[in-house]
Short mmCIF file of C-alpha atoms in Angstrom, two decimals:
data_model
loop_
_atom_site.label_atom_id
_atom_site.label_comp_id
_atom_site.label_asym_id
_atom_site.label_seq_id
_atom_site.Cartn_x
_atom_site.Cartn_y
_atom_site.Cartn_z
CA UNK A 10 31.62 0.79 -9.89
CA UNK A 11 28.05 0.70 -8.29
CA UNK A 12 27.61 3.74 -5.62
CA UNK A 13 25.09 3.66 -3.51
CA UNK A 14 23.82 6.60 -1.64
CA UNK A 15 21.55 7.07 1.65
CA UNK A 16 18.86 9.48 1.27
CA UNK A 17 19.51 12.79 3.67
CA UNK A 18 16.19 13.02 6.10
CA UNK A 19 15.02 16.34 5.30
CA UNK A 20 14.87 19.11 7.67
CA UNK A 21 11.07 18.88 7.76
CA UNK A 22 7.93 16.84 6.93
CA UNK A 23 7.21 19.29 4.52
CA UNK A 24 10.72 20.35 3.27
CA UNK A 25 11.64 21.57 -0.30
CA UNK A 26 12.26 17.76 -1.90
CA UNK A 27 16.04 16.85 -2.33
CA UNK A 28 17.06 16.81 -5.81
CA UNK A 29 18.35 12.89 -5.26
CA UNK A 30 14.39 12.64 -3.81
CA UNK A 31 12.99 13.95 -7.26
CA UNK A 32 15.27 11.59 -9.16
CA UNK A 33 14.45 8.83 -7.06
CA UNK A 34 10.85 9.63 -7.82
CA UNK A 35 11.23 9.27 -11.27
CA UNK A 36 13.12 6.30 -11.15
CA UNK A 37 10.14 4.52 -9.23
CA UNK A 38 7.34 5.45 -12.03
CA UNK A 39 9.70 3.83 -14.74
CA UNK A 40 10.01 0.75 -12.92
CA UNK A 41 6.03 0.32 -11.77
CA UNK A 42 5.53 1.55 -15.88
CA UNK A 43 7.82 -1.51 -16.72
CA UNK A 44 6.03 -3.86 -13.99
CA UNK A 45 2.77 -2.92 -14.27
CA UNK A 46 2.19 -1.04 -17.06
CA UNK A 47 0.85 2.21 -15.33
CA UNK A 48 3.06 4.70 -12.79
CA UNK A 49 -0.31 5.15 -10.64
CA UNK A 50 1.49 3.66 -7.74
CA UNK A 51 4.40 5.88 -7.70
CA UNK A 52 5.03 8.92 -5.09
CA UNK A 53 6.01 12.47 -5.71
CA UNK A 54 8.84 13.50 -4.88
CA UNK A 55 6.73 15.27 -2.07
CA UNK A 56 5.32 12.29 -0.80
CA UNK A 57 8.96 10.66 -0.76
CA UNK A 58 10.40 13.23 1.34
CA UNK A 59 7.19 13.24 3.90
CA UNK A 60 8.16 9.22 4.20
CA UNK A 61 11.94 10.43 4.70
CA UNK A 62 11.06 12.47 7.77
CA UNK A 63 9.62 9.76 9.64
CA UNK A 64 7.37 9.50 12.83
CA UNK A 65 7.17 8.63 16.05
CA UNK A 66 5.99 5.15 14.48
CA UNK A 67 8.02 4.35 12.17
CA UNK A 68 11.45 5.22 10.15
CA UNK A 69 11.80 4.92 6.36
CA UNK A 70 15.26 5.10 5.33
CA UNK A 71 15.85 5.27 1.66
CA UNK A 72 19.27 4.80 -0.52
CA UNK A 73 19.77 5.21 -3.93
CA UNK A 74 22.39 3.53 -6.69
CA UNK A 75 24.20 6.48 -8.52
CA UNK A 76 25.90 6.38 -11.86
CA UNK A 77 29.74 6.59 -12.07
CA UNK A 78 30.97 10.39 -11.06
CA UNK A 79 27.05 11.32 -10.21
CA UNK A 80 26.82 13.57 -7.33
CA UNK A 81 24.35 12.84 -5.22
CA UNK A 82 23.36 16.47 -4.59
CA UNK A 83 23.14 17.86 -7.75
CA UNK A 84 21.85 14.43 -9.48
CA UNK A 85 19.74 14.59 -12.27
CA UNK A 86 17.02 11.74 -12.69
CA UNK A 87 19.41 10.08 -15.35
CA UNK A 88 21.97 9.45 -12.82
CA UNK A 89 19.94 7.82 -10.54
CA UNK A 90 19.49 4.12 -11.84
CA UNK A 91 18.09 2.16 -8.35
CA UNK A 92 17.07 2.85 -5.36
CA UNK A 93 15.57 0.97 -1.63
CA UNK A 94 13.57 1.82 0.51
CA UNK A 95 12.69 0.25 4.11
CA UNK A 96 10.31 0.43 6.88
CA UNK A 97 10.89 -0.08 10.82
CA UNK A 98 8.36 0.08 12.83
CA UNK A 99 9.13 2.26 16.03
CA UNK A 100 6.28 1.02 18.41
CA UNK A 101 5.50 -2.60 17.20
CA UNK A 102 6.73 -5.22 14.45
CA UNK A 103 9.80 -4.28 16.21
CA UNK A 104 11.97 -7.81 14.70
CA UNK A 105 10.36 -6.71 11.07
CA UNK A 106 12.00 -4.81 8.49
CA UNK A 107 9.78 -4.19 5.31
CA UNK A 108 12.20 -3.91 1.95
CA UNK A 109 11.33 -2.90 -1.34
CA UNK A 110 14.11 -2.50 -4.17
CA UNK A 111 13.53 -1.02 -7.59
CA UNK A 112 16.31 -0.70 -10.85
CA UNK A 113 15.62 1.10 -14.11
CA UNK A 114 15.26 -1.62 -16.46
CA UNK A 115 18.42 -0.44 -18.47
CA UNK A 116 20.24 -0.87 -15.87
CA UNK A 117 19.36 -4.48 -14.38
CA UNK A 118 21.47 -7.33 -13.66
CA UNK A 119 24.42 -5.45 -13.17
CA UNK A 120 24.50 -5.80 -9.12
CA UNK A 121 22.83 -3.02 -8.48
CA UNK A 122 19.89 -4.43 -6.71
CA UNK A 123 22.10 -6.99 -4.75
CA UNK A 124 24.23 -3.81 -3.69
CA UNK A 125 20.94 -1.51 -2.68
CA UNK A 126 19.20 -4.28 -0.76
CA UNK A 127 22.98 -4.46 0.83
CA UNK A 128 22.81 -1.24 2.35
CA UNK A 129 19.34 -1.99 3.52
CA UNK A 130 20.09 -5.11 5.07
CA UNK A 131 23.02 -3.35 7.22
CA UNK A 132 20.86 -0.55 8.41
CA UNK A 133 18.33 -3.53 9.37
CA UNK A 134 20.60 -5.36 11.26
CA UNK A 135 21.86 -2.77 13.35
CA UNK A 136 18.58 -2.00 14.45
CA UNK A 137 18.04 -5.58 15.31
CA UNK A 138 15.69 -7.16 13.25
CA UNK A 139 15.71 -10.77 12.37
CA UNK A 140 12.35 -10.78 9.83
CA UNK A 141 12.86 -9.67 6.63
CA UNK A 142 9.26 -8.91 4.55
CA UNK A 143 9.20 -8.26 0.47
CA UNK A 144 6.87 -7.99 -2.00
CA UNK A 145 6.83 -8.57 -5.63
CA UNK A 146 4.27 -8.63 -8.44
CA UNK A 147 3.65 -11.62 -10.89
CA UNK A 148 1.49 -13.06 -13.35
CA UNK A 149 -1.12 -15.70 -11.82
CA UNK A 150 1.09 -18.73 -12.17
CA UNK A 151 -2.02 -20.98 -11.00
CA UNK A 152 -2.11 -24.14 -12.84
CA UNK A 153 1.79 -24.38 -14.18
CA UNK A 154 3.59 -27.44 -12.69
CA UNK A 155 6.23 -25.38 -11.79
CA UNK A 156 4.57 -22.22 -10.26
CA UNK A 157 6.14 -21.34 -6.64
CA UNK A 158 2.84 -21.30 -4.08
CA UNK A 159 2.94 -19.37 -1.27
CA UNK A 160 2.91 -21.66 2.42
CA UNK A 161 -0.69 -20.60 2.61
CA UNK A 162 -1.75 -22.24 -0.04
CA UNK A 163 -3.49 -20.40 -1.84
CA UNK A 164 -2.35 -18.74 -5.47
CA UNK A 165 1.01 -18.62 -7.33
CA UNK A 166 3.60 -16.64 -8.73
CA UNK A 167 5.67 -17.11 -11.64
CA UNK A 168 9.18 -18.39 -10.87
CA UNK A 169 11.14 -17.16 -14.30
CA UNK A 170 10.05 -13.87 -12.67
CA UNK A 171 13.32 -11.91 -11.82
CA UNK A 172 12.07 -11.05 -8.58
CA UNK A 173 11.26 -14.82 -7.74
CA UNK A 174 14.33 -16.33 -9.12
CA UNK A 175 16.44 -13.38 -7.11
CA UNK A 176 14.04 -14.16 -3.93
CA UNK A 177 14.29 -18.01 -3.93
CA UNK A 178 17.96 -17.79 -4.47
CA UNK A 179 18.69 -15.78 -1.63
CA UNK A 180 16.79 -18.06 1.12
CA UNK A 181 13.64 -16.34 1.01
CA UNK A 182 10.26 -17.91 1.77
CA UNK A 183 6.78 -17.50 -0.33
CA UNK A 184 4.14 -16.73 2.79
CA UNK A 185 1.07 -15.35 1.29
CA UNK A 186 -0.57 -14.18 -2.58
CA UNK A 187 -2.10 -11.19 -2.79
CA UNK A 188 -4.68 -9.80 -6.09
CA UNK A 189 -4.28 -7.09 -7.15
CA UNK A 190 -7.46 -5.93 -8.75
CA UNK A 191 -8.48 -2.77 -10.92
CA UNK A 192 -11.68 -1.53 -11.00
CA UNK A 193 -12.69 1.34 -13.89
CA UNK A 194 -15.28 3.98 -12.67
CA UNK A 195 -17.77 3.49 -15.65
CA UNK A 196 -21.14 5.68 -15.63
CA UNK A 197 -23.11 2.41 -15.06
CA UNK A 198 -20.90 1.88 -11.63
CA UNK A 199 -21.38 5.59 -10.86
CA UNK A 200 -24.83 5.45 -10.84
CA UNK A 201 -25.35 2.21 -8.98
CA UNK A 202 -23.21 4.14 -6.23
CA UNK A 203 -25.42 6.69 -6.37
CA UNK A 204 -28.36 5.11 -6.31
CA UNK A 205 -26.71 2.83 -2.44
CA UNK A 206 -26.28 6.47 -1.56
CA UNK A 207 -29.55 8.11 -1.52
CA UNK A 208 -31.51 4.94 -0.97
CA UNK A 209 -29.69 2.53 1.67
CA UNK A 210 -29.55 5.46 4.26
CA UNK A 211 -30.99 4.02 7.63
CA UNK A 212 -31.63 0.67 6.02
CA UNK A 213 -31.21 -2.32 8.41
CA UNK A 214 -30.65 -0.47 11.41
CA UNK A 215 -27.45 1.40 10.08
CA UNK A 216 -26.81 4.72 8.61
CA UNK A 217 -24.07 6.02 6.81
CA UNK A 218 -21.12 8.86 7.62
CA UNK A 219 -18.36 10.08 5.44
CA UNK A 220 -15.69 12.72 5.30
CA UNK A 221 -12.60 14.02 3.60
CA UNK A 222 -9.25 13.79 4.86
CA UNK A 223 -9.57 14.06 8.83
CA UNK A 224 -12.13 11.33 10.91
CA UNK A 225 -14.65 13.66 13.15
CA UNK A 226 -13.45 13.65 16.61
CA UNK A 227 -16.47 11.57 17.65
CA UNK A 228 -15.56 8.73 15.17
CA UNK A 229 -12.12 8.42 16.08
CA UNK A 230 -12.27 5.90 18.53
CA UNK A 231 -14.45 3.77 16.13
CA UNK A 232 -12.23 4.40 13.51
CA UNK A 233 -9.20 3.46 15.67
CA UNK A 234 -10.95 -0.29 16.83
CA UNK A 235 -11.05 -1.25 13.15
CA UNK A 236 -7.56 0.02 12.05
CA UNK A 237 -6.69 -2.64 14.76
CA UNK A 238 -9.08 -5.37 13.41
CA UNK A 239 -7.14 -4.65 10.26
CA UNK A 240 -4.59 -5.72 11.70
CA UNK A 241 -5.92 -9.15 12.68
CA UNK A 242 -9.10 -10.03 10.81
CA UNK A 243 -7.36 -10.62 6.94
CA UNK A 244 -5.95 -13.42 6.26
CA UNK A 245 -2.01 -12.99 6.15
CA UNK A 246 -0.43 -16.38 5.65
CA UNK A 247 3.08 -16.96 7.26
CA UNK A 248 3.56 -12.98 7.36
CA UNK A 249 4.46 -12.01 11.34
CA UNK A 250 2.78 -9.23 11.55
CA UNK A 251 2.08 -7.65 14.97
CA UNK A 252 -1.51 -6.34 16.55
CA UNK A 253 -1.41 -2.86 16.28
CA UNK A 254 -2.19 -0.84 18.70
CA UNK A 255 -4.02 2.84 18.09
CA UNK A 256 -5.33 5.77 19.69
CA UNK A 257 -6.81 8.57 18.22
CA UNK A 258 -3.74 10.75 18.87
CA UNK A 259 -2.23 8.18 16.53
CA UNK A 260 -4.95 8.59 13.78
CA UNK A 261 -4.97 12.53 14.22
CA UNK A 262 -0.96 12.25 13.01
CA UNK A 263 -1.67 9.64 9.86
CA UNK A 264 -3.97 11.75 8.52
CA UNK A 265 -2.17 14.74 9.22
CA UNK A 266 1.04 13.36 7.45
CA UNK A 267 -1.13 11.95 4.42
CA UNK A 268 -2.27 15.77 3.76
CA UNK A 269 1.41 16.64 4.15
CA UNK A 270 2.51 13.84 1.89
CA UNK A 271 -0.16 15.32 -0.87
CA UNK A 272 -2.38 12.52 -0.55
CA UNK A 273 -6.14 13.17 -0.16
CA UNK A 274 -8.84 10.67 0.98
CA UNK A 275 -12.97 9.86 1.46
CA UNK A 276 -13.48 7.73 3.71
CA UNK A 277 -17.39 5.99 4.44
CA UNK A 278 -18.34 4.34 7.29
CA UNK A 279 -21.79 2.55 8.66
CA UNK A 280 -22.94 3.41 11.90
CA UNK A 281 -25.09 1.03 14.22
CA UNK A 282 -28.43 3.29 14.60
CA UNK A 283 -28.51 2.52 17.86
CA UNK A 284 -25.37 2.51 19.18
CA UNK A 285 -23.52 4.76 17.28
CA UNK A 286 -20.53 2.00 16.53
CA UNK A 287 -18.31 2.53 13.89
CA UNK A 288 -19.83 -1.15 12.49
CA UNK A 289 -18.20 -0.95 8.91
CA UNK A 290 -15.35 0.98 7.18
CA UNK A 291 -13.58 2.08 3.59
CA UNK A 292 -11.03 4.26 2.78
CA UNK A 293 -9.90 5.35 -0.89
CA UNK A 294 -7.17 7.85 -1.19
CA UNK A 295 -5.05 9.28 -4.04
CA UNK A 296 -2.34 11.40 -4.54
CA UNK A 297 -3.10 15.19 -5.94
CA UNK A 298 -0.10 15.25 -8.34
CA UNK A 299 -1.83 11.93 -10.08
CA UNK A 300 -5.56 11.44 -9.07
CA UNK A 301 -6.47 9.55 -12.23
CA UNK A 302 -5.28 6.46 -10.09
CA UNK A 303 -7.27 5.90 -6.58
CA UNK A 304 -6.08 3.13 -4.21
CA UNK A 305 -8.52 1.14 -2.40
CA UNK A 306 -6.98 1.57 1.35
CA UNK A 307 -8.64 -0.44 4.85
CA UNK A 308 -11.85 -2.07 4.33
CA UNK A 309 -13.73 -4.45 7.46
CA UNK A 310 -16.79 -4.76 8.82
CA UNK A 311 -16.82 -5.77 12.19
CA UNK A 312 -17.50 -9.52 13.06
CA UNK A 313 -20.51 -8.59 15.14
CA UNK A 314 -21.68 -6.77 12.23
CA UNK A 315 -21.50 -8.63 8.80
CA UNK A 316 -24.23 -10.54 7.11
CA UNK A 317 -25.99 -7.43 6.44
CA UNK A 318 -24.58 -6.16 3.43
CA UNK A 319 -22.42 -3.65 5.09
CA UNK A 320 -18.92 -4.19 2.85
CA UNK A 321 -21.43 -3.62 -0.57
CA UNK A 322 -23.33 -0.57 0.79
CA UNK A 323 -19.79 1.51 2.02
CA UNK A 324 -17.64 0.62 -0.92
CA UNK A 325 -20.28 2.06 -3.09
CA UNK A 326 -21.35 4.78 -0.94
CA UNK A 327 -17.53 5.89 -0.69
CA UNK A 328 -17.23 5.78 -4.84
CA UNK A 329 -19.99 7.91 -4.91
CA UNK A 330 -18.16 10.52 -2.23
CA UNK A 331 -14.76 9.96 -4.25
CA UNK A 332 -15.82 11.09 -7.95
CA UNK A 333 -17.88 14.01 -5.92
CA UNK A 334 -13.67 14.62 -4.16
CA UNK A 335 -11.85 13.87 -6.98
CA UNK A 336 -13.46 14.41 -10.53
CA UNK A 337 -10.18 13.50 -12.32
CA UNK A 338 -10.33 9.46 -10.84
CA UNK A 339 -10.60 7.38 -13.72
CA UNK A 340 -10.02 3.98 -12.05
CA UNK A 341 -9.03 1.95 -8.58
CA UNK A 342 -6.97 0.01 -7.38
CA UNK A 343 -6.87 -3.08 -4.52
CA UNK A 344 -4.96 -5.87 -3.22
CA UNK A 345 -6.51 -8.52 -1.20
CA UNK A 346 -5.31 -12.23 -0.30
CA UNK A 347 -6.56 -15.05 -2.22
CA UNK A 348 -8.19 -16.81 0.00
CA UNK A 349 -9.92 -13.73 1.12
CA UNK A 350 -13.12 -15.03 -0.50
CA UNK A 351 -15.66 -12.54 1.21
CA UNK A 352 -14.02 -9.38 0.05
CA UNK A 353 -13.10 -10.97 -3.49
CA UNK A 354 -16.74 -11.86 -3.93
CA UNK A 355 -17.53 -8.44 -3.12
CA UNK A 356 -15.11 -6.78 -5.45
CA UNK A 357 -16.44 -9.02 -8.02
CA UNK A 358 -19.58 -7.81 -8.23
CA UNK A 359 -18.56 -4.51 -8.26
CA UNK A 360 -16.73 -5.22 -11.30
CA UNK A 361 -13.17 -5.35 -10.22
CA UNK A 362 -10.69 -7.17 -12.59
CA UNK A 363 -7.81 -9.34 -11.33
CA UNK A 364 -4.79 -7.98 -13.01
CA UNK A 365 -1.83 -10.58 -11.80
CA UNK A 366 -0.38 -11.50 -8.02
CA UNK A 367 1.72 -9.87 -5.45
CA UNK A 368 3.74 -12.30 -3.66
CA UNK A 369 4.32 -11.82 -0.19
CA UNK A 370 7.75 -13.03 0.74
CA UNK A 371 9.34 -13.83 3.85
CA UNK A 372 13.23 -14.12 5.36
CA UNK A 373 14.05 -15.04 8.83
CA UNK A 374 17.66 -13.81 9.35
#
């Protein structure tokens, strides 16, 4: 018989992780090892139990699938063989759950995914919302007759998949592809970052800014006008996604809880020289307990801005600043949409390699 379990919230952000929390952990890096090959994508334990204690902006409820006579607070990571995890928003996306489900591949099609996404669906409805968002990774199906594409149009995902077959069975609708991309920090790369560093400063009427973990106080309100954009500008398909809305109270707390979470950042932006507008932005971060792996967070230049190399000259200013932060990064990773031709083309030429799709799925209850 299939248990599932709801994750306690801890007492605080920063609380001693739950010994369910550690064996959820572990369950996560063997499924993302079985995905995709790597666990550079999986959170600590620590991290888990930061996203367990919510914010004012959001909750993440989690729930795992124990084995028979398991106890869920004395578990070891054996006994743990699934687990979900959700997001609802507190302050906008307010008819939007986000869902993500994950079994030990032992322990697959045995109802144990159907039973976790279950207990997330419940906890969904009672908070009222009506638009259910996944996402699942896939080989590039482009080309095969029988490949599912996405509403948008643009790229497709393998439907022999698990995920797909499980997805299109129960109603759910293909909005968007995503590439994931993986980009090795070779010394020829390093250097060519290097090089944008010390000689693009003040070029074209712009000069460059970075720091570590926490945005100046005299950025923030730059910052926060293109964590908004990000919300708009990308292209996202037949996802409902809300504007967001932030402030740089809002910022001061994501950054604060990323530190908490034991995740560590550069961030590089491009400031109008006459003006002082935050004109283009990039964010890497990576976790401490695994910094080989660096994800490739928000990166926009505003509209007013582009056609002056701006994307080019941050990314590879901000690699630069990252290997200076983080010695140990070996590689990085992104996700952008297909048809998101400007930032592909960019990422191209830096030498990022497309390793698959993420599909970007879709349920309207």
């Amino acid at each position: 018989m299939i248990q599932t379990h709801r994750v306690p919230t801890p007492p605080a952000r920063d609380a001693e992780p739950h010994p369910v929390v550690h064996a959820l952990a572990d369950v996560e890096a063997e499924v993302l090892r079985d995905l995709v090959g790597h666990d550079d994508f999986a959170e600590s334990a620590r991290a888990r139990t930061a996203r367990l204690f919510g914010s004012d902006y959001a909750d993440q409820p989690h729930w795992v699938a124990l084995a028979d006579g398991a106890d869920p607070e004395t578990c070891a990571p054996a006994d743990v063989l699934g687990f979900a995890s959700m997001i609802l928003m507190r302050k906008q996306d307010l008819q939007t759950a986000q869902v993500w489900v994950g079994v030990r591949p032992g322990a697959r099609s045995r109802g144990i995914g159907r039973a976790l996404f279950e207990a997330a669906l419940a906890e969904g409805i009672a908070h009222g919302r009506t638009v259910w968002q996944a996402y699942a990774d896939s080989p590039d199906a482009t080309g095969r007759p029988d490949a599912i594409v996405p509403t948008s149009g643009a790229g497709a995902v393998d439907p022999d998949r698990p995920a797909s077959r499980w997805l299109v069975a129960d109603g759910w609708t293909l909005e968007l592809c995503e590439t994931p991309s993986r980009l090795d920090l070779t010394a020829d790369l390093l250097q060519r970052a290097a090089s944008a560093l010390e000689e693009g400063a003040g070029s074209d009427g712009y000069v460059l800014a970075s720091w570590g973990d926490s945005t100046p106080p005299e950025h923030r309100e730059g910052v926060c006008r293109v964590m908004e954009r990000m919300s708009t500008d990308p292209p996202a398909g037949g996802m409902e996604y809300d504007p967001s809305v932030w402030t740089p109270e809002r910022l001061v707390d994501s950054e604060h809880r990323q530190v908490v979470a034991g995740q560590r950042s550069v961030v590089t932006v491009a400031l109008h020289a006459g003006t002082g507008e935050v004109a283009a932005y990039t964010h890497l971060a990576w976790p401490e307990e695994n910094p080989a792996g660096v994800w490739q967070e928000e990166t926009l230049v505003l509209p007013h801005h582009r056609g002056h190399g701006l994307g080019m000259w941050t990314k590879l200013a901000n690699l630069a600043r990252l290997v200076e932060a983080n010695p140990e990064a070996r590689r990085v990773h992104t996700w952008n949409a297909v048809e998101n031709r400007p930032m592909l083309a960019i990422n191209d030429a830096l030498g990022f390699v497309p390793v698959g799709v993420e599909g970007c799925w879709q349920k309207r209850l």
